[in-house]
Each structure stands twice: as C-alpha cells, then as structure tokens.
mmCIF file of C-alpha atoms in Angstrom:
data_model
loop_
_atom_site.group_PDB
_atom_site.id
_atom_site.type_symbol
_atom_site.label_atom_id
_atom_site.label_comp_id
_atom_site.label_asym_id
_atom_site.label_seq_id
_atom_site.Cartn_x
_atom_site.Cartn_y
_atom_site.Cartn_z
ATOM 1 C CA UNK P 1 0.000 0.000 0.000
ATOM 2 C CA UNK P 2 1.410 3.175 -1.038
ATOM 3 C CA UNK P 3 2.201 5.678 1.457
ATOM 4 C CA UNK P 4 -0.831 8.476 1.658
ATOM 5 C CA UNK P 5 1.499 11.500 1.020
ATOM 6 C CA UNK P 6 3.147 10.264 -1.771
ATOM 7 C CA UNK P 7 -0.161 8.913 -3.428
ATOM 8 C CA UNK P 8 -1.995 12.518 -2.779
ATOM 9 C CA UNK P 9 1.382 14.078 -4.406
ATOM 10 C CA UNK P 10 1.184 11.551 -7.379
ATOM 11 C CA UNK P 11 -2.815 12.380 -7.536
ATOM 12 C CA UNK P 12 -1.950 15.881 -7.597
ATOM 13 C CA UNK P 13 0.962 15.479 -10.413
ATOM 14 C CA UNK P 14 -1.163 13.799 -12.163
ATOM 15 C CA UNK P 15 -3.588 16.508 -12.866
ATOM 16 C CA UNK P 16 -0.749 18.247 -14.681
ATOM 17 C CA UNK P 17 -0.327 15.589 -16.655
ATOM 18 C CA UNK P 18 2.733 14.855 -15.382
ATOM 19 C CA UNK P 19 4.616 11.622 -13.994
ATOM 20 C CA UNK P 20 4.119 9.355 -11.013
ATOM 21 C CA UNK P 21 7.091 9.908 -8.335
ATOM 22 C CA UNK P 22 8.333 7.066 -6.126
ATOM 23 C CA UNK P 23 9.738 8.699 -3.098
ATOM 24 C CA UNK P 24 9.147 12.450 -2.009
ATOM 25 C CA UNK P 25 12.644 13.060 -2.111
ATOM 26 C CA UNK P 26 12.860 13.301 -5.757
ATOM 27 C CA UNK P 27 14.056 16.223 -7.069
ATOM 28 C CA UNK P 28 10.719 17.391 -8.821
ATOM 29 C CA UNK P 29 9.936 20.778 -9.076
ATOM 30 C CA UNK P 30 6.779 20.668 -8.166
ATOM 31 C CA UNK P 31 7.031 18.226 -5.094
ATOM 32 C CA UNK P 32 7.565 21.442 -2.709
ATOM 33 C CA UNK P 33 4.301 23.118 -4.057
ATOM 34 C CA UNK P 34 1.928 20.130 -3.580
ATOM 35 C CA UNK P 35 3.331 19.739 -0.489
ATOM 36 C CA UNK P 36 2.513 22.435 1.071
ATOM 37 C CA UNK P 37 -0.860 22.248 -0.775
ATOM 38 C CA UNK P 38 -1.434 19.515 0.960
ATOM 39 C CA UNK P 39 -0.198 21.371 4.556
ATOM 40 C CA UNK P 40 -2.462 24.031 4.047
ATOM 41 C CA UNK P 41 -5.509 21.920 3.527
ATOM 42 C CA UNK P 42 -4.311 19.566 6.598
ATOM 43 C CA UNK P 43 -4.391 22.571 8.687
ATOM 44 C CA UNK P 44 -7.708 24.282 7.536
ATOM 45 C CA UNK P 45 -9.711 21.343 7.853
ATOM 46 C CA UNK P 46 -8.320 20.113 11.144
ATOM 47 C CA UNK P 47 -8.627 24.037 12.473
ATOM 48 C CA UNK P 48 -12.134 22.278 13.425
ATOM 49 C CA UNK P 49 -12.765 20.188 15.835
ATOM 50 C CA UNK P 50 -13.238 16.551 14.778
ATOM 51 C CA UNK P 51 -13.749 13.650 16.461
ATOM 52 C CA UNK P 52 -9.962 12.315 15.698
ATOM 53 C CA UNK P 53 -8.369 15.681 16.932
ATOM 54 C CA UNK P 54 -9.618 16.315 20.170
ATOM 55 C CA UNK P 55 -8.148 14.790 23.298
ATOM 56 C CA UNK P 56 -9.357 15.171 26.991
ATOM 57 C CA UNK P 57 -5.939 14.707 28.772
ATOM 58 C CA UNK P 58 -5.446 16.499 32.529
ATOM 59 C CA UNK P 59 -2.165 18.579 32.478
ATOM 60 C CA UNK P 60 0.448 18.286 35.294
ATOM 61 C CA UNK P 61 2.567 21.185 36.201
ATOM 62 C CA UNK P 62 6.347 20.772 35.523
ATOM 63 C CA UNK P 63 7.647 20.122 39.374
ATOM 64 C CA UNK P 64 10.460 22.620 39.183
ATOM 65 C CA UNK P 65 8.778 25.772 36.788
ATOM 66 C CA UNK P 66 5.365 24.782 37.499
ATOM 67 C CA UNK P 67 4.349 25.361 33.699
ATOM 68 C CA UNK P 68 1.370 23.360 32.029
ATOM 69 C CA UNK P 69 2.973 22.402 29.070
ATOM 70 C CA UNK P 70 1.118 21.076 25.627
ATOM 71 C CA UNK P 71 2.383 19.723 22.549
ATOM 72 C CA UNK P 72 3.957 20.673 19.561
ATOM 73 C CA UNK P 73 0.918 19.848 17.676
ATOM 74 C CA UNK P 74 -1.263 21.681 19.463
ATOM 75 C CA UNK P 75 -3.375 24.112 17.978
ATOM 76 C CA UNK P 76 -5.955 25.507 21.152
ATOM 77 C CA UNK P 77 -6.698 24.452 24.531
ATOM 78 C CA UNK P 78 -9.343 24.947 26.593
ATOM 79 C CA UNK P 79 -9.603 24.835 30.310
ATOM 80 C CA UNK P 80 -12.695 21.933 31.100
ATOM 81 C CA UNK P 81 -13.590 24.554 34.424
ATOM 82 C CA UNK P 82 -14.695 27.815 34.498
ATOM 83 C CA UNK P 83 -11.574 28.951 36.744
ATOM 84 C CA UNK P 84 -8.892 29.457 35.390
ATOM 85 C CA UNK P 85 -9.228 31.399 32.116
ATOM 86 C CA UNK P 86 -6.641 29.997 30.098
ATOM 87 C CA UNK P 87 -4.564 30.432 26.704
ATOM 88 C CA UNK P 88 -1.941 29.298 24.841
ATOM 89 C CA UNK P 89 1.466 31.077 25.122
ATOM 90 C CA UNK P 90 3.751 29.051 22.903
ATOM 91 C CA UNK P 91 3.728 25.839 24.295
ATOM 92 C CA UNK P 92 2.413 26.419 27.156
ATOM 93 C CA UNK P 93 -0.272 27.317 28.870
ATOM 94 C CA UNK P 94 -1.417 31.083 30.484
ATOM 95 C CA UNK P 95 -3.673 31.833 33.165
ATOM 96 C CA UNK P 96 -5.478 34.585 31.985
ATOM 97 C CA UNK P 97 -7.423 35.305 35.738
ATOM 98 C CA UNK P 98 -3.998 35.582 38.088
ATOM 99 C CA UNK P 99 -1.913 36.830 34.440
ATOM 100 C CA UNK P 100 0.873 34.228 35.256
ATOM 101 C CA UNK P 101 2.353 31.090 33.545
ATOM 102 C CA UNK P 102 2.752 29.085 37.045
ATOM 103 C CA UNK P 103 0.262 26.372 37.979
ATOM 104 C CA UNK P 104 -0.294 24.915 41.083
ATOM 105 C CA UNK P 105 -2.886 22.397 40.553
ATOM 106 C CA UNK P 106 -3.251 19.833 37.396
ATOM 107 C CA UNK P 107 -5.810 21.023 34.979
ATOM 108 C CA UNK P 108 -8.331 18.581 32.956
ATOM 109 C CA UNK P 109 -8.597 20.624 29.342
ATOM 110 C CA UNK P 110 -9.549 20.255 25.945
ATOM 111 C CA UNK P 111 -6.840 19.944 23.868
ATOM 112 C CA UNK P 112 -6.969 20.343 20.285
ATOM 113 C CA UNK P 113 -4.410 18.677 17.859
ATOM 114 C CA UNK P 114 -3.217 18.876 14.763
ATOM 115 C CA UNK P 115 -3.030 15.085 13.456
ATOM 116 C CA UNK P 116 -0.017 14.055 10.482
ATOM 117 C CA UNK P 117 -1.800 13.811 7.264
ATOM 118 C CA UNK P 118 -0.460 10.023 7.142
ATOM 119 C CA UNK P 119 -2.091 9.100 10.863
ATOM 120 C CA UNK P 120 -5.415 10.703 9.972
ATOM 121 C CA UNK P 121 -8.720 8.906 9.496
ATOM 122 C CA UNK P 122 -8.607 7.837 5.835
ATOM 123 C CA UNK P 123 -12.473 9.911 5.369
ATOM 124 C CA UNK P 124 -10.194 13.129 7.119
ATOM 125 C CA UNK P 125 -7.420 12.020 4.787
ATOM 126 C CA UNK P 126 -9.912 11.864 1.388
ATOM 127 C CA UNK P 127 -11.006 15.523 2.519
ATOM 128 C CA UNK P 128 -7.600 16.751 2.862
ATOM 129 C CA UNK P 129 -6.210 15.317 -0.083
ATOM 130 C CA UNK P 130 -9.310 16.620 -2.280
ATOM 131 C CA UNK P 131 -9.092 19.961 -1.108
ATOM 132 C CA UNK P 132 -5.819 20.163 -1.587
ATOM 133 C CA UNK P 133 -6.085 18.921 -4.911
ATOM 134 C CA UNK P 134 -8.580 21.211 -5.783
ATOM 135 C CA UNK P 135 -5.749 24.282 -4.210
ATOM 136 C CA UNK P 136 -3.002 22.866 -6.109
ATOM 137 C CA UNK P 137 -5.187 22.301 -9.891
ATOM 138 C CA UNK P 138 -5.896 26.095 -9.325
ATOM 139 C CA UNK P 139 -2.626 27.141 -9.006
ATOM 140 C CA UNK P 140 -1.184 25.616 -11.936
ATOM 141 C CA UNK P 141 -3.683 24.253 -14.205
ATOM 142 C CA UNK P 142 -6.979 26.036 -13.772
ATOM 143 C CA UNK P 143 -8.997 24.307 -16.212
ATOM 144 C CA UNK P 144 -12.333 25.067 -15.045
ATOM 145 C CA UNK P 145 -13.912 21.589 -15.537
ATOM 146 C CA UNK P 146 -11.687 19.913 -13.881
ATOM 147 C CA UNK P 147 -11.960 22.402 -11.161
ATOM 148 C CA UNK P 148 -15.624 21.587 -10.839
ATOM 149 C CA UNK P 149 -15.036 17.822 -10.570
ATOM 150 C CA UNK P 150 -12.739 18.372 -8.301
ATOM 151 C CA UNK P 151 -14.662 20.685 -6.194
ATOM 152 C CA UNK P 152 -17.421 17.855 -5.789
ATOM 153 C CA UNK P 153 -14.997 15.624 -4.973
ATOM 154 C CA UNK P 154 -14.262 18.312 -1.652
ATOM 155 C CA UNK P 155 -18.162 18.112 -1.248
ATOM 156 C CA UNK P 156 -18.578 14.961 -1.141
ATOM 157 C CA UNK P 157 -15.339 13.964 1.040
ATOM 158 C CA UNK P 158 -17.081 16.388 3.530
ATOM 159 C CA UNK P 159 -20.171 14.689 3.571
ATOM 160 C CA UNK P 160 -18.533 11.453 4.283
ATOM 161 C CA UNK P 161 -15.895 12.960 7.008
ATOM 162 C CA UNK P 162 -19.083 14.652 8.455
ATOM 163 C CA UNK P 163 -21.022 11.532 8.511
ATOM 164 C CA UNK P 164 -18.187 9.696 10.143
ATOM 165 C CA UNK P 165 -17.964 12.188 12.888
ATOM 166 C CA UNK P 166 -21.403 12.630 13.877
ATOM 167 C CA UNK P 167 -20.811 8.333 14.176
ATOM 168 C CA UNK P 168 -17.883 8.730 16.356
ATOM 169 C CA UNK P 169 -19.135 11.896 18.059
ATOM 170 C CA UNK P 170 -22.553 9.798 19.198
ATOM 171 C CA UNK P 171 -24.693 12.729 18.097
ATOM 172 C CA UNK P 172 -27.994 12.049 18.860
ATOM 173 C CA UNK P 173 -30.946 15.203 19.312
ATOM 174 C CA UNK P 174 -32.693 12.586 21.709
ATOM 175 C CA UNK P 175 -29.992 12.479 24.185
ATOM 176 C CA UNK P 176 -29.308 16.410 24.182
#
C-alpha cells in the first residue's frame, strides 16, 4: 500500500499531466508546491474540531517551573472549568485570571491537535487530499472543468468525514 502523502502528491501530479514519483525526495519541481498544498488543507480542515483531533488529557505542572505544558501539535486548549481562564502562550499554557504562567494544581482541558496527514482517518485524509487537490489544480492548471469535478470531490469527502464524525461523536438530538 502506497504511502498516503506520496499517493496525494502523485494524484496531484497527475492533474498536470505529469509523472508518477516514487519517493518524495525526488528532485521534482513541483514536489515542494503540492506539499505544502497539501499542509495548508491539513491545517484548515483540522482548524475544526473533529472527532480524531480532540483529546481530553489532565495537564500536570512541571515540578520545578510549574508550567502546564502542551504539545507541539497543538493548535488551542481549553480549560474543562470555568476557573482558570486559560490560553496558549507558545507551548504552554497562560492563566489569563492571576496573568501568570505558574500552575499549582493539574488542569483537565480540551486539547486540540493537529493530526499528520499520514495518521489521519482515511475519510479526514480523502477531505484533505481533495481539497488540496482542488488548491493545487488552481494554481497551476486552472482548467475550469476539472476544477468543478474536483470541487465535488471536496463536497462529497465532507459529507462522508461529516457523517463519520457525527458516528464517532454519538450525536444524537434525543440524548441532548
């Protein structure tokens, strides 16, 4: 099974008529470009809050700073109580109430991630991938037909990543 990266990259190639790759590392000029195609589409769908990206951890304070610190891949937190008001400071966390970085007690929050393209759902990864796609036709290409197929390809990516979270998300207007 080919590696998700490299087949989105081929996908995208392939639009421009141009040929398959068979490692990233090729020296293709356009490798760079539908990368980071496919970075900015990773980013603005996962700026929402999906079943796959959200995490319900309870921070510790370092013992020696007494900082809450969050990961790399972080991309908000939210404090689970009302006190402390809290945001994110580089990679760590604020209190906005007592305007200090110094935590005395663990805090349960909401953290939201930004997943690698390759360890996302494979519905999250068909969104991505299309949208991206879609980004990376326009830039280059810009034939408007296949522009339209490809932007129903985004739609209906979305519907399927949308039905697959309200699954995992146990959405249900009864229980409310």
């Amino acid at each position: 099974m080919e590696n998700p990266t490299l087949a989105t990259v081929n996908n995208m190639l392939g639009l421009l008529g141009e040929r398959r790759i068979n490692d990233l590392s090729e020296p293709h000029p356009l490798i760079p470009d539908a990368l980071a195609k496919l970075e900015e589409s990773m980013i603005a769908v996962q700026a929402d809050l999906w079943w796959f990206n959200v995490e319900y951890p309870t921070l510790f304070p370092e013992a020696v700073t007494g900082y809450l610190l969050v990961p790399n891949d972080t991309a908000s937190c939210d404090s689970l109580t009302a006190c402390p008001h809290i945001a994110m400071r580089g990679n760590r966390l604020y209190n906005l109430d007592d305007s200090t970085d110094v935590f005395l007690h663990p805090l349960r929050v909401r953290l939201h991630r930004i997943v690698p393209f390759d360890d996302a759902p494979v519905t999250a990864r068909m969104h991505i991938a299309a949208k991206a796609k879609l980004a990376f036709q326009m830039a280059y290409d810009g034939d408007s037909t296949k522009a339209q197929l490809l932007a129903r390809e985004v739609q209906e990516s979305y519907a399927k990543l949308h039905a697959e979270h309200t699954r995992n998300a146990k959405a249900n207007l009864l229980y409310r």
